[in-house]
Amino acid sequence: MRRLATAAKVVVLGVWLLVTLFPLYWIVVTSLKPQPEIFSLPLRYWPGEVTFEHYEELFSFADFGTYLANSLIVSLVAAAVVTVIGVLGGYTLARFSFPGRGAVMLAYLVTQMIPLFIALAPLYLLMSDLDLLNRLAGLMLVYVAMLVPFATIIMRGFYERVPVALEEAAQVDGASRLGAMVRVVIPVMLPGIAATFIFGFVQCWNELFLAITFIDSEDAKTIPVAMNSFITQYDIDWGSMAAATVVSVVPTLVLFAAIRRYIVEGLTAGAVKG
Amino acid sequence: MSAPRVFTARRAAFVGLCLLPGAVFVAVFTYYPVIRGAVIAFQRYNLFDLTSTPFVGLENFRAVLGEDRFWTALRNTGTWVVVSLFFQFFLGFGLALLLRRHFRGRGLYQAWVFFPWAMSGFLIGLLWRWMFNGQFGVINDLLLKADVIDERIGFLATPGWAMTSVIVANIWYGVTFFAIMIMAALQSVPRELYEAAAVDGAARLRQFWHVTLPHIRPTLALIVLLRIIWILNFPDLIYAMTGGGPAGSTDIITTFLIQQVTGGDYGRAGAVGLLVLGLLLSFSVFYLNATRFERSR
């Protein structure tokens, strides 16, 4: 009976793993097939001939290098800024009680419920007024704003798990409040800080709708914007599309695997959207 | 929270300096646009004719509510949320239960099975758009091989099938989230609660029903309600797979909103935005009540 249950469990888990991984497998295989083979029947489940031509095309014709660099710059800067903001803001929300604290928390939580899209049109007008359309800097500003609430709330949660006594001991030893924060608290929280940074990075890296609203010049496109212009063409070149998907997904897979645990803790501790 | 401290000017300055940067960002790039959008909703505001933007009362709302496409989108939103959520929840729950006990290779298994979480909805949409392709799609091929169908189906080009297809993709995407969250919830059940009970098969089922489930119920309620809001706000996948087509058959309220924005009619976009906000607010109130109800039990 027990052995039967174990066997059933193995089968179910195996099937689900297959279902989960197959799309990923399929996009990788597609990206490695020569162009004619992608569009020919019967379908082959392994390329008859493995080729990297789609990856080469991406970088030679489509200027993917520029998009990749843009995505990297925007995501790194926005994530760094938002992490610093989260570290500072989370600290005050966790360690001080002051008038307006509840209001700030509420204002941040509410943004997590508001769909971004209702602000899309006015945001476009704002960016246009500030002359930030088609600029990476504009994208960074909006991304920081988009991530501040999550970063602050999740950092607050991490601080609350660090005993106040730890800090007070350092302050008794003569360190200032800021000194105690930098030397004692921050080291304890490094994993949490890293997780916040990576989460922010991945969110920016993946963001589509704001980017396509504000960016249409070639030299400011991020990867999602570039891929979006692939699909708005009449015929989709699935070979390049598959290669682009693989290139843009690999970094996020690695990064997310590293921080899954912390994000889950943060999510289950506070009511924040995923 | 530490003991109440005197709120000195120095401390106020420190708090202010720490909170201000973030607050400014949120005020300027989130709240200001939301408020401006609410105002625009009552104006005639077309991006291609900004010479006059008079206030027109409820005209935009009347126009939106008079459009069949809006009502179709609203109905579709219901289907999209309810069906996706149902399968995501139960499959995710099942997966969480199977992964609950430690076994050899569990960590590795999780690392692989949870990967959809790291992908953007847009990329996932592209992935499935290619797999559901009517001619060279692998899903058609597999179904043909398994003798389920006799000829290829244009999944994304046929109104009935298109909705099914985007929901299938959404379920695939969302199971992971539920599995992760429910696993975390299951781990929060204190071990002592279990030790008292015997562990034959029948007892185990009863234990699940009477010990585990009641304990994680508040968390489940929270996860589900948050997810409802999230799925409602999630046009990425549909946008990538069908763009709301064919003939509006996969339009949900947020893809409809995006179409208004790209169409340049910001007045109507504002009106749709406010309607969505109203819808979400009612949901949130329901959610807050539900969780408070759960906590007080």
Coordinates of C-alpha atoms in Angstrom, one line a residue:
Chain A
M1 CA 0.0 0.0 0.0
R2 CA 2.7 2.4 1.1
R3 CA 4.9 1.4 -1.8
L4 CA 2.1 2.0 -4.2
A5 CA 1.5 5.4 -2.8
T6 CA 5.2 6.3 -3.2
A7 CA 5.1 5.0 -6.8
A8 CA 2.1 7.1 -7.6
K9 CA 3.7 10.1 -6.1
V10 CA 6.8 9.6 -8.2
V11 CA 4.8 9.3 -11.4
V12 CA 2.7 12.4 -10.7
L13 CA 5.8 14.4 -9.8
G14 CA 7.5 13.2 -12.9
V15 CA 4.6 14.0 -15.2
W16 CA 4.3 17.5 -13.7
L17 CA 8.1 18.1 -14.2
L18 CA 7.7 17.1 -17.8
V19 CA 4.7 19.4 -18.3
T20 CA 6.7 22.3 -16.7
L21 CA 9.9 21.8 -18.5
F22 CA 8.6 21.0 -21.9
P23 CA 7.8 24.6 -23.1
L24 CA 11.4 25.6 -22.0
Y25 CA 12.8 22.6 -23.9
W26 CA 10.8 23.4 -26.9
I27 CA 11.9 27.0 -27.1
V28 CA 15.5 25.9 -26.8
V29 CA 15.1 23.3 -29.5
T30 CA 13.4 25.8 -31.8
S31 CA 16.2 28.3 -31.3
L32 CA 18.7 25.6 -32.4
K33 CA 16.9 24.5 -35.6
P34 CA 17.9 25.8 -39.0
Q35 CA 15.2 28.2 -40.4
P36 CA 13.6 25.8 -42.9
E37 CA 13.3 23.1 -40.3
I38 CA 11.3 25.3 -37.9
F39 CA 8.6 25.7 -40.6
S40 CA 8.4 22.1 -41.9
L41 CA 6.4 19.0 -41.1
P42 CA 6.7 16.5 -39.6
L43 CA 8.0 18.3 -36.6
R44 CA 11.3 17.1 -35.2
Y45 CA 11.7 16.9 -31.5
W46 CA 15.4 17.3 -31.8
P47 CA 17.1 19.5 -34.4
G48 CA 18.2 17.5 -37.5
E49 CA 21.2 19.8 -37.5
V50 CA 22.1 22.1 -34.6
T51 CA 22.8 25.6 -35.6
F52 CA 23.5 28.9 -33.7
E53 CA 22.5 31.0 -36.7
H54 CA 19.5 32.6 -34.9
Y55 CA 21.7 33.7 -32.1
E56 CA 24.2 35.2 -34.5
E57 CA 21.4 37.0 -36.5
L58 CA 20.1 38.4 -33.2
F59 CA 23.4 40.2 -32.6
S60 CA 24.3 41.0 -36.1
F61 CA 21.0 42.2 -37.7
A62 CA 18.8 43.0 -34.8
D63 CA 21.3 45.0 -32.7
F64 CA 20.4 42.8 -29.8
G65 CA 23.6 43.9 -28.1
T66 CA 22.3 47.4 -27.6
Y67 CA 19.0 46.2 -26.2
L68 CA 20.8 43.8 -23.9
A69 CA 23.1 46.7 -22.6
N70 CA 20.1 49.0 -22.2
S71 CA 18.2 46.3 -20.2
L72 CA 21.2 45.7 -18.0
I73 CA 21.9 49.4 -17.3
V74 CA 18.3 50.2 -16.5
S75 CA 17.7 47.2 -14.4
L76 CA 21.0 47.5 -12.4
V77 CA 20.6 51.2 -11.7
A78 CA 16.9 51.0 -10.8
A79 CA 17.4 47.9 -8.6
A80 CA 20.4 49.5 -6.8
V81 CA 18.5 52.8 -6.2
V82 CA 15.4 51.0 -5.0
T83 CA 17.4 48.8 -2.7
V84 CA 19.0 51.8 -1.0
I85 CA 15.6 53.4 -0.6
G86 CA 14.2 50.2 0.8
V87 CA 17.1 49.8 3.3
L88 CA 16.5 53.3 4.6
G89 CA 12.7 53.4 4.5
G90 CA 12.3 49.9 5.8
Y91 CA 14.5 50.8 8.8
T92 CA 12.5 53.8 9.8
L93 CA 9.2 51.9 9.4
A94 CA 10.5 49.0 11.5
R95 CA 12.3 50.9 14.3
F96 CA 10.4 54.2 14.8
S97 CA 6.9 55.0 15.7
F98 CA 6.0 58.4 14.4
P99 CA 3.0 60.3 13.2
G100 CA 2.1 59.3 9.7
R101 CA 3.8 55.9 9.8
G102 CA 0.6 54.1 9.3
A103 CA -0.3 56.4 6.4
V104 CA 2.9 55.7 4.6
M105 CA 2.5 52.0 5.0
L106 CA -1.1 52.2 3.7
A107 CA 0.0 54.4 0.8
Y108 CA 2.6 51.8 -0.2
L109 CA 0.3 48.9 0.3
V110 CA -2.4 50.5 -1.9
T111 CA 0.0 50.9 -4.8
Q112 CA 0.4 47.1 -4.8
M113 CA -3.3 46.8 -5.5
I114 CA -3.6 49.5 -8.1
P115 CA -3.1 48.2 -11.6
L116 CA -0.2 50.0 -13.3
F117 CA -2.3 50.4 -16.4
I118 CA -4.7 53.0 -15.1
A119 CA -1.7 55.3 -14.8
L120 CA -0.3 54.5 -18.2
A121 CA -1.8 57.3 -20.2
P122 CA -1.1 60.1 -17.6
L123 CA 2.4 58.7 -17.0
Y124 CA 3.0 59.1 -20.7
L125 CA 1.9 62.7 -20.5
L126 CA 4.1 63.3 -17.4
M127 CA 7.2 61.7 -19.1
S128 CA 6.5 63.8 -22.2
D129 CA 6.3 67.0 -20.0
L130 CA 9.6 66.1 -18.3
D131 CA 11.2 65.3 -21.7
L132 CA 12.0 61.8 -20.5
L133 CA 10.4 59.9 -23.4
N134 CA 12.9 57.6 -25.2
R135 CA 15.4 58.0 -22.4
L136 CA 16.8 55.2 -20.3
A137 CA 16.8 57.7 -17.3
G138 CA 13.0 58.1 -17.6
L139 CA 12.5 54.3 -17.5
M140 CA 14.8 54.1 -14.5
L141 CA 12.8 56.7 -12.6
V142 CA 9.5 55.0 -13.3
Y143 CA 10.9 51.6 -12.4
V144 CA 12.2 52.9 -9.1
A145 CA 8.8 54.3 -8.3
M146 CA 7.2 51.0 -9.2
L147 CA 9.4 49.0 -6.9
V148 CA 9.7 51.3 -3.9
P149 CA 6.7 50.1 -2.0
F150 CA 7.6 46.4 -2.4
A151 CA 11.3 47.0 -1.4
T152 CA 10.4 49.1 1.6
I153 CA 7.8 46.8 3.0
I154 CA 9.9 43.7 2.5
M155 CA 12.9 45.3 4.1
R156 CA 10.8 46.4 7.0
G157 CA 9.9 42.8 7.5
F158 CA 13.6 41.7 7.4
Y159 CA 14.5 44.4 10.0
E160 CA 11.8 43.3 12.3
R161 CA 13.4 39.9 12.5
V162 CA 16.7 41.5 13.7
P163 CA 16.6 41.9 17.5
V164 CA 16.7 45.5 18.6
A165 CA 19.0 44.5 21.4
L166 CA 21.8 43.8 18.9
E167 CA 21.6 47.4 17.7
E168 CA 21.3 48.9 21.2
A169 CA 24.3 47.0 22.4
A170 CA 26.3 48.6 19.6
Q171 CA 24.9 52.1 20.5
V172 CA 25.9 51.6 24.1
D173 CA 29.4 50.8 22.9
G174 CA 29.5 54.3 21.5
A175 CA 28.3 53.8 17.9
S176 CA 25.8 56.3 16.5
R177 CA 22.5 55.2 15.3
L178 CA 23.7 55.2 11.7
G179 CA 26.9 53.6 12.7
A180 CA 25.0 50.8 14.5
M181 CA 22.8 50.4 11.4
V182 CA 25.7 50.1 9.0
R183 CA 28.1 48.0 11.1
V184 CA 25.7 45.7 13.0
V185 CA 22.3 45.5 11.4
I186 CA 23.2 45.6 7.7
P187 CA 25.6 42.6 7.8
V188 CA 23.0 40.5 9.4
M189 CA 20.5 41.4 6.7
L190 CA 22.8 41.0 3.7
P191 CA 20.8 38.0 2.3
G192 CA 17.6 40.0 2.5
I193 CA 19.2 43.0 0.9
A194 CA 20.6 40.9 -1.9
A195 CA 17.2 39.3 -2.4
T196 CA 15.5 42.7 -2.7
F197 CA 18.1 43.8 -5.2
I198 CA 17.7 40.7 -7.4
F199 CA 14.0 40.8 -7.2
G200 CA 14.0 44.4 -8.4
F201 CA 16.5 43.6 -11.1
V202 CA 14.3 40.8 -12.5
Q203 CA 11.2 42.9 -12.3
C204 CA 12.9 45.7 -14.4
W205 CA 14.5 43.2 -16.7
N206 CA 11.0 41.7 -17.5
E207 CA 8.9 44.9 -17.6
L208 CA 7.1 45.4 -20.8
F209 CA 4.1 47.8 -20.8
L210 CA 5.8 50.9 -19.4
A211 CA 8.8 50.4 -21.7
I212 CA 6.8 50.1 -24.9
T213 CA 4.8 53.2 -23.9
F214 CA 7.8 55.4 -23.3
I215 CA 10.4 54.0 -25.7
D216 CA 10.4 53.6 -29.5
S217 CA 13.8 54.8 -30.6
E218 CA 16.2 52.0 -31.5
D219 CA 19.0 53.1 -29.2
A220 CA 16.9 53.2 -26.1
K221 CA 15.0 49.9 -26.5
T222 CA 15.2 47.3 -23.8
I223 CA 14.9 43.6 -24.6
P224 CA 11.1 43.3 -24.0
V225 CA 10.5 46.3 -26.3
A226 CA 12.6 44.8 -29.0
M227 CA 10.8 41.5 -28.7
N228 CA 7.5 43.3 -28.8
S229 CA 8.4 44.8 -32.1
F230 CA 9.1 41.2 -33.4
I231 CA 5.5 40.2 -32.7
T232 CA 3.9 43.3 -34.1
Q233 CA 5.4 42.4 -37.5
Y234 CA 3.1 40.5 -39.8
D235 CA 5.2 37.3 -39.8
I236 CA 6.9 36.3 -36.7
D237 CA 10.4 35.0 -37.2
W238 CA 10.2 32.2 -34.6
G239 CA 13.8 31.3 -34.8
S240 CA 15.0 34.7 -33.7
M241 CA 12.2 35.0 -31.3
A242 CA 13.2 31.7 -29.6
A243 CA 16.8 32.7 -29.4
A244 CA 15.8 36.1 -27.9
T245 CA 13.6 34.3 -25.4
V246 CA 16.5 32.0 -24.3
V247 CA 19.0 34.9 -24.0
S248 CA 16.6 37.0 -21.9
V249 CA 15.4 34.2 -19.7
V250 CA 18.6 32.6 -18.6
P251 CA 19.8 35.4 -16.3
T252 CA 16.5 35.6 -14.5
L253 CA 16.3 31.9 -14.0
V254 CA 19.7 31.8 -12.3
L255 CA 19.0 34.9 -10.2
F256 CA 15.6 33.8 -9.1
A257 CA 16.8 30.4 -8.1
A258 CA 19.2 32.1 -5.7
I259 CA 16.6 34.2 -3.9
R260 CA 13.5 32.1 -3.9
R261 CA 13.6 31.4 -0.2
Y262 CA 13.9 35.0 0.9
I263 CA 11.2 36.2 -1.4
V264 CA 8.8 33.5 -0.2
E265 CA 9.5 34.5 3.4
G266 CA 8.9 38.2 2.6
L267 CA 5.7 37.4 0.7
T268 CA 4.3 35.2 3.4
A269 CA 5.2 37.7 6.1
G270 CA 3.5 40.6 4.5
A271 CA 0.5 40.8 2.2
V272 CA 2.4 41.9 -0.9
K273 CA 1.8 40.9 -4.5
G274 CA 4.1 38.5 -6.2
Chain B
M1 CA 8.7 47.5 18.3
S2 CA 11.0 48.9 20.9
A3 CA 9.9 50.9 23.9
P4 CA 8.2 54.2 23.0
R5 CA 10.9 56.9 22.5
V6 CA 10.6 60.6 22.6
F7 CA 10.2 61.9 19.1
T8 CA 12.9 64.5 19.1
A9 CA 13.6 66.9 16.2
R10 CA 16.8 65.1 15.4
R11 CA 15.0 61.8 15.2
A12 CA 12.3 63.4 13.1
A13 CA 14.9 64.7 10.7
F14 CA 16.5 61.2 10.4
V15 CA 13.1 59.5 9.7
G16 CA 12.2 62.2 7.2
L17 CA 15.5 61.9 5.3
C18 CA 15.2 58.1 5.2
L19 CA 11.6 58.0 4.0
L20 CA 11.5 61.0 1.8
P21 CA 13.3 59.7 -1.3
G22 CA 11.0 56.7 -1.7
A23 CA 7.9 58.8 -0.8
V24 CA 8.7 61.3 -3.5
F25 CA 9.2 58.7 -6.1
V26 CA 5.8 57.1 -5.3
A27 CA 4.0 60.4 -5.1
V28 CA 5.3 61.7 -8.4
F29 CA 5.3 58.6 -10.5
T30 CA 2.4 56.7 -9.0
Y31 CA -0.1 58.8 -7.2
Y32 CA 0.2 61.9 -9.3
P33 CA -0.5 60.0 -12.6
V34 CA -3.4 58.1 -10.9
I35 CA -5.0 61.3 -9.9
R36 CA -4.4 63.0 -13.2
G37 CA -5.9 59.9 -14.9
A38 CA -9.0 60.3 -12.7
V39 CA -9.3 63.9 -13.8
I40 CA -8.7 63.1 -17.5
A41 CA -11.5 60.5 -17.3
F42 CA -14.0 63.5 -17.2
Q43 CA -12.3 65.3 -20.1
R44 CA -12.3 64.9 -23.8
Y45 CA -8.7 64.1 -24.1
N46 CA -7.4 62.6 -27.4
L47 CA -3.7 62.4 -27.9
F48 CA -4.1 63.2 -31.5
D49 CA -6.1 66.4 -30.9
L50 CA -4.9 68.2 -27.8
T51 CA -6.0 71.7 -28.9
S52 CA -9.1 71.5 -26.7
T53 CA -9.6 69.2 -23.7
P54 CA -12.9 70.4 -22.3
F55 CA -14.6 68.7 -19.3
V56 CA -17.4 66.6 -20.6
G57 CA -18.9 65.1 -17.5
L58 CA -19.7 61.4 -17.8
E59 CA -19.4 61.3 -21.6
N60 CA -16.4 58.9 -21.5
F61 CA -18.1 56.6 -19.1
R62 CA -21.2 56.5 -21.2
A63 CA -19.2 55.8 -24.3
V64 CA -17.3 53.0 -22.6
L65 CA -20.4 51.4 -21.0
G66 CA -22.2 51.6 -24.3
E67 CA -19.5 49.6 -26.0
D68 CA -20.2 45.8 -26.5
R69 CA -16.5 45.2 -26.4
F70 CA -16.3 46.5 -22.8
W71 CA -19.0 44.1 -21.6
T72 CA -17.4 41.2 -23.5
A73 CA -14.1 42.0 -21.8
L74 CA -15.8 42.1 -18.4
R75 CA -17.4 38.7 -19.0
N76 CA -14.1 37.3 -20.3
T77 CA -12.4 38.7 -17.2
G78 CA -14.7 36.6 -15.0
T79 CA -14.0 33.4 -17.0
W80 CA -10.2 34.2 -17.1
V81 CA -10.0 34.7 -13.3
V82 CA -12.3 32.0 -12.1
V83 CA -11.1 29.1 -14.3
S84 CA -7.4 30.0 -14.1
L85 CA -7.6 30.4 -10.3
F86 CA -9.5 27.1 -9.8
F87 CA -6.9 25.0 -11.6
Q88 CA -3.9 27.0 -10.3
F89 CA -5.2 26.5 -6.8
F90 CA -5.9 22.8 -6.8
L91 CA -2.9 21.8 -8.9
G92 CA -0.7 24.0 -6.8
F93 CA -2.1 22.6 -3.6
G94 CA -1.5 19.0 -4.8
L95 CA 2.0 19.8 -5.8
A96 CA 2.7 21.4 -2.4
L97 CA 1.3 18.4 -0.6
L98 CA 3.5 16.1 -2.7
L99 CA 6.6 18.2 -1.9
R100 CA 5.8 18.5 1.7
R101 CA 7.9 15.7 3.1
H102 CA 11.5 15.7 2.5
F103 CA 12.8 13.2 -0.1
R104 CA 16.1 12.8 -1.9
G105 CA 16.4 15.3 -4.7
R106 CA 13.6 17.5 -3.5
G107 CA 15.7 20.6 -3.7
L108 CA 16.8 19.9 -7.2
Y109 CA 13.2 19.1 -8.2
Q110 CA 11.9 22.4 -6.8
A111 CA 14.6 24.3 -8.5
W112 CA 13.4 23.0 -11.9
V113 CA 9.7 22.8 -11.3
F114 CA 9.5 26.4 -10.0
F115 CA 11.2 28.0 -12.9
P116 CA 8.1 29.6 -14.6
W117 CA 8.0 31.9 -11.7
A118 CA 11.1 33.7 -12.9
M119 CA 9.8 34.3 -16.4
S120 CA 7.8 37.3 -17.4
G121 CA 4.2 36.9 -18.5
F122 CA 5.1 38.3 -21.8
L123 CA 7.8 35.7 -22.5
I124 CA 5.5 32.9 -21.3
G125 CA 2.9 34.2 -23.7
L126 CA 5.3 34.0 -26.6
L127 CA 6.3 30.5 -25.6
W128 CA 2.8 29.3 -25.7
R129 CA 1.9 31.3 -28.7
W130 CA 4.5 29.3 -30.6
M131 CA 3.4 26.0 -29.1
F132 CA -0.3 26.7 -29.9
N133 CA 0.6 27.7 -33.5
G134 CA -2.0 26.3 -35.9
Q135 CA 0.4 24.9 -38.4
F136 CA 3.8 24.2 -36.8
G137 CA 2.7 24.2 -33.2
V138 CA 3.9 21.3 -31.1
I139 CA 0.6 21.0 -29.2
N140 CA -1.2 20.2 -32.5
D141 CA 1.5 17.7 -33.3
L142 CA 1.3 16.0 -29.9
L143 CA -2.6 15.8 -30.0
L144 CA -2.4 14.4 -33.5
K145 CA 0.1 11.8 -32.4
A146 CA -2.1 10.8 -29.5
D147 CA -5.1 10.6 -31.8
V148 CA -7.0 13.1 -29.8
I149 CA -7.7 15.2 -32.9
D150 CA -7.9 14.4 -36.6
E151 CA -6.6 17.6 -38.0
R152 CA -4.7 20.7 -36.8
I153 CA -6.7 23.3 -34.9
G154 CA -6.0 27.0 -35.2
F155 CA -6.1 27.4 -31.5
L156 CA -5.4 31.1 -31.3
A157 CA -7.4 32.0 -34.4
T158 CA -10.7 30.4 -33.3
P159 CA -12.7 32.3 -30.8
G160 CA -13.7 29.4 -28.5
W161 CA -10.3 27.8 -28.5
A162 CA -8.4 31.1 -28.0
M163 CA -9.7 31.6 -24.5
T164 CA -9.1 28.0 -23.6
S165 CA -5.5 28.3 -24.8
V166 CA -4.7 31.5 -22.9
I167 CA -6.2 30.0 -19.7
V168 CA -4.1 26.8 -20.2
A169 CA -1.0 28.9 -20.4
N170 CA -2.0 30.9 -17.4
I171 CA -2.7 27.8 -15.3
W172 CA 0.7 26.4 -16.3
Y173 CA 2.3 29.7 -15.1
G174 CA 0.4 30.1 -11.9
V175 CA 0.6 26.6 -10.3
T176 CA 4.1 27.4 -9.2
F177 CA 3.0 30.5 -7.3
F178 CA 0.4 28.5 -5.4
A179 CA 2.7 25.6 -4.8
I180 CA 5.3 27.9 -3.3
M181 CA 3.0 29.8 -1.1
I182 CA 1.0 26.8 0.1
M183 CA 4.2 24.9 0.9
A184 CA 5.3 27.9 3.1
A185 CA 1.9 27.8 4.7
L186 CA 2.1 24.1 5.4
Q187 CA 5.5 24.5 7.0
S188 CA 3.9 26.9 9.5
V189 CA 1.8 24.2 11.0
P190 CA 3.4 23.4 14.4
R191 CA 4.7 19.8 14.5
E192 CA 3.2 19.1 17.9
L193 CA -0.3 19.2 16.4
Y194 CA 0.6 16.1 14.4
E195 CA 2.4 14.0 16.9
A196 CA -0.6 13.1 18.9
A197 CA -2.4 11.4 16.0
A198 CA -1.8 8.0 14.6
V199 CA -0.7 7.8 11.0
D200 CA -2.5 5.1 9.1
G201 CA -4.0 6.1 5.8
A202 CA -7.5 7.0 7.1
A203 CA -6.2 8.9 10.1
R204 CA -3.9 10.8 7.8
L205 CA -6.8 12.1 5.7
R206 CA -8.7 13.0 8.9
Q207 CA -5.7 14.7 10.2
F208 CA -5.4 16.8 7.1
W209 CA -9.0 17.7 7.3
H210 CA -9.2 18.5 11.0
V211 CA -5.7 19.8 11.8
T212 CA -3.8 21.0 8.7
L213 CA -6.6 22.6 6.8
P214 CA -8.1 24.7 9.6
H215 CA -4.6 25.9 10.6
I216 CA -3.7 27.2 7.1
R217 CA -7.1 28.5 6.2
P218 CA -6.5 32.1 6.9
T219 CA -3.3 32.1 4.8
L220 CA -5.1 30.3 2.0
A221 CA -7.9 32.9 2.0
L222 CA -5.3 35.6 1.8
I223 CA -3.3 34.0 -1.0
V224 CA -6.4 33.3 -3.1
L225 CA -7.8 36.8 -2.8
L226 CA -4.4 38.5 -3.6
R227 CA -4.2 36.2 -6.6
I228 CA -7.6 37.2 -7.8
I229 CA -6.5 40.8 -7.9
W230 CA -3.2 39.8 -9.5
I231 CA -4.8 37.7 -12.3
L232 CA -7.2 40.5 -13.0
N233 CA -4.3 42.8 -13.5
F234 CA -2.3 40.4 -15.7
P235 CA -2.8 41.2 -19.4
D236 CA 0.8 40.3 -20.3
L237 CA 0.1 36.8 -21.3
I238 CA -3.0 37.5 -23.3
Y239 CA -1.3 40.5 -24.9
A240 CA 1.6 38.2 -26.1
M241 CA -0.6 35.3 -27.2
T242 CA -3.6 36.9 -28.9
G243 CA -3.6 40.6 -28.3
G244 CA -7.2 40.1 -27.1
G245 CA -8.3 38.6 -30.4
P246 CA -9.7 37.0 -32.4
A247 CA -12.6 39.5 -32.5
G248 CA -12.2 40.5 -28.9
S249 CA -12.8 36.9 -27.7
T250 CA -9.8 37.0 -25.3
D251 CA -10.1 40.6 -24.3
I252 CA -10.1 41.1 -20.6
I253 CA -10.6 44.4 -18.8
T254 CA -6.9 45.2 -18.7
T255 CA -6.1 44.4 -22.3
F256 CA -9.2 46.5 -23.2
L257 CA -7.6 49.4 -21.2
I258 CA -4.3 49.0 -22.9
Q259 CA -6.0 49.2 -26.3
Q260 CA -7.6 52.5 -25.2
V261 CA -4.2 53.9 -24.3
T262 CA -2.5 52.8 -27.5
G263 CA -5.5 54.2 -29.4
G264 CA -4.7 57.6 -27.9
D265 CA -8.1 58.2 -26.4
Y266 CA -6.9 59.1 -22.9
G267 CA -10.3 60.3 -21.7
R268 CA -11.8 56.9 -22.3
A269 CA -8.7 55.2 -21.0
G270 CA -9.1 57.2 -17.8
A271 CA -12.8 56.1 -17.6
V272 CA -11.9 52.5 -18.0
G273 CA -9.1 52.9 -15.4
L274 CA -11.5 54.3 -12.9
L275 CA -14.0 51.5 -13.6
V276 CA -11.2 48.9 -13.0
L277 CA -10.2 50.7 -9.9
G278 CA -13.8 50.5 -8.6
L279 CA -13.9 46.8 -9.4
L280 CA -10.6 46.2 -7.6
L281 CA -11.7 48.3 -4.6
S282 CA -14.8 46.3 -4.2
F283 CA -12.6 43.2 -4.3
S284 CA -10.2 44.6 -1.8
V285 CA -12.9 45.5 0.6
F286 CA -14.2 41.9 0.3
Y287 CA -10.7 40.7 0.8
L288 CA -10.1 42.7 3.9
N289 CA -13.4 41.6 5.4
A290 CA -12.7 38.0 4.6
T291 CA -9.3 38.1 6.2
R292 CA -10.5 39.9 9.3
F293 CA -13.3 37.3 9.5
E294 CA -10.7 34.5 9.2
R295 CA -8.4 36.0 11.9
S296 CA -11.2 36.5 14.4
R297 CA -12.3 32.9 14.3

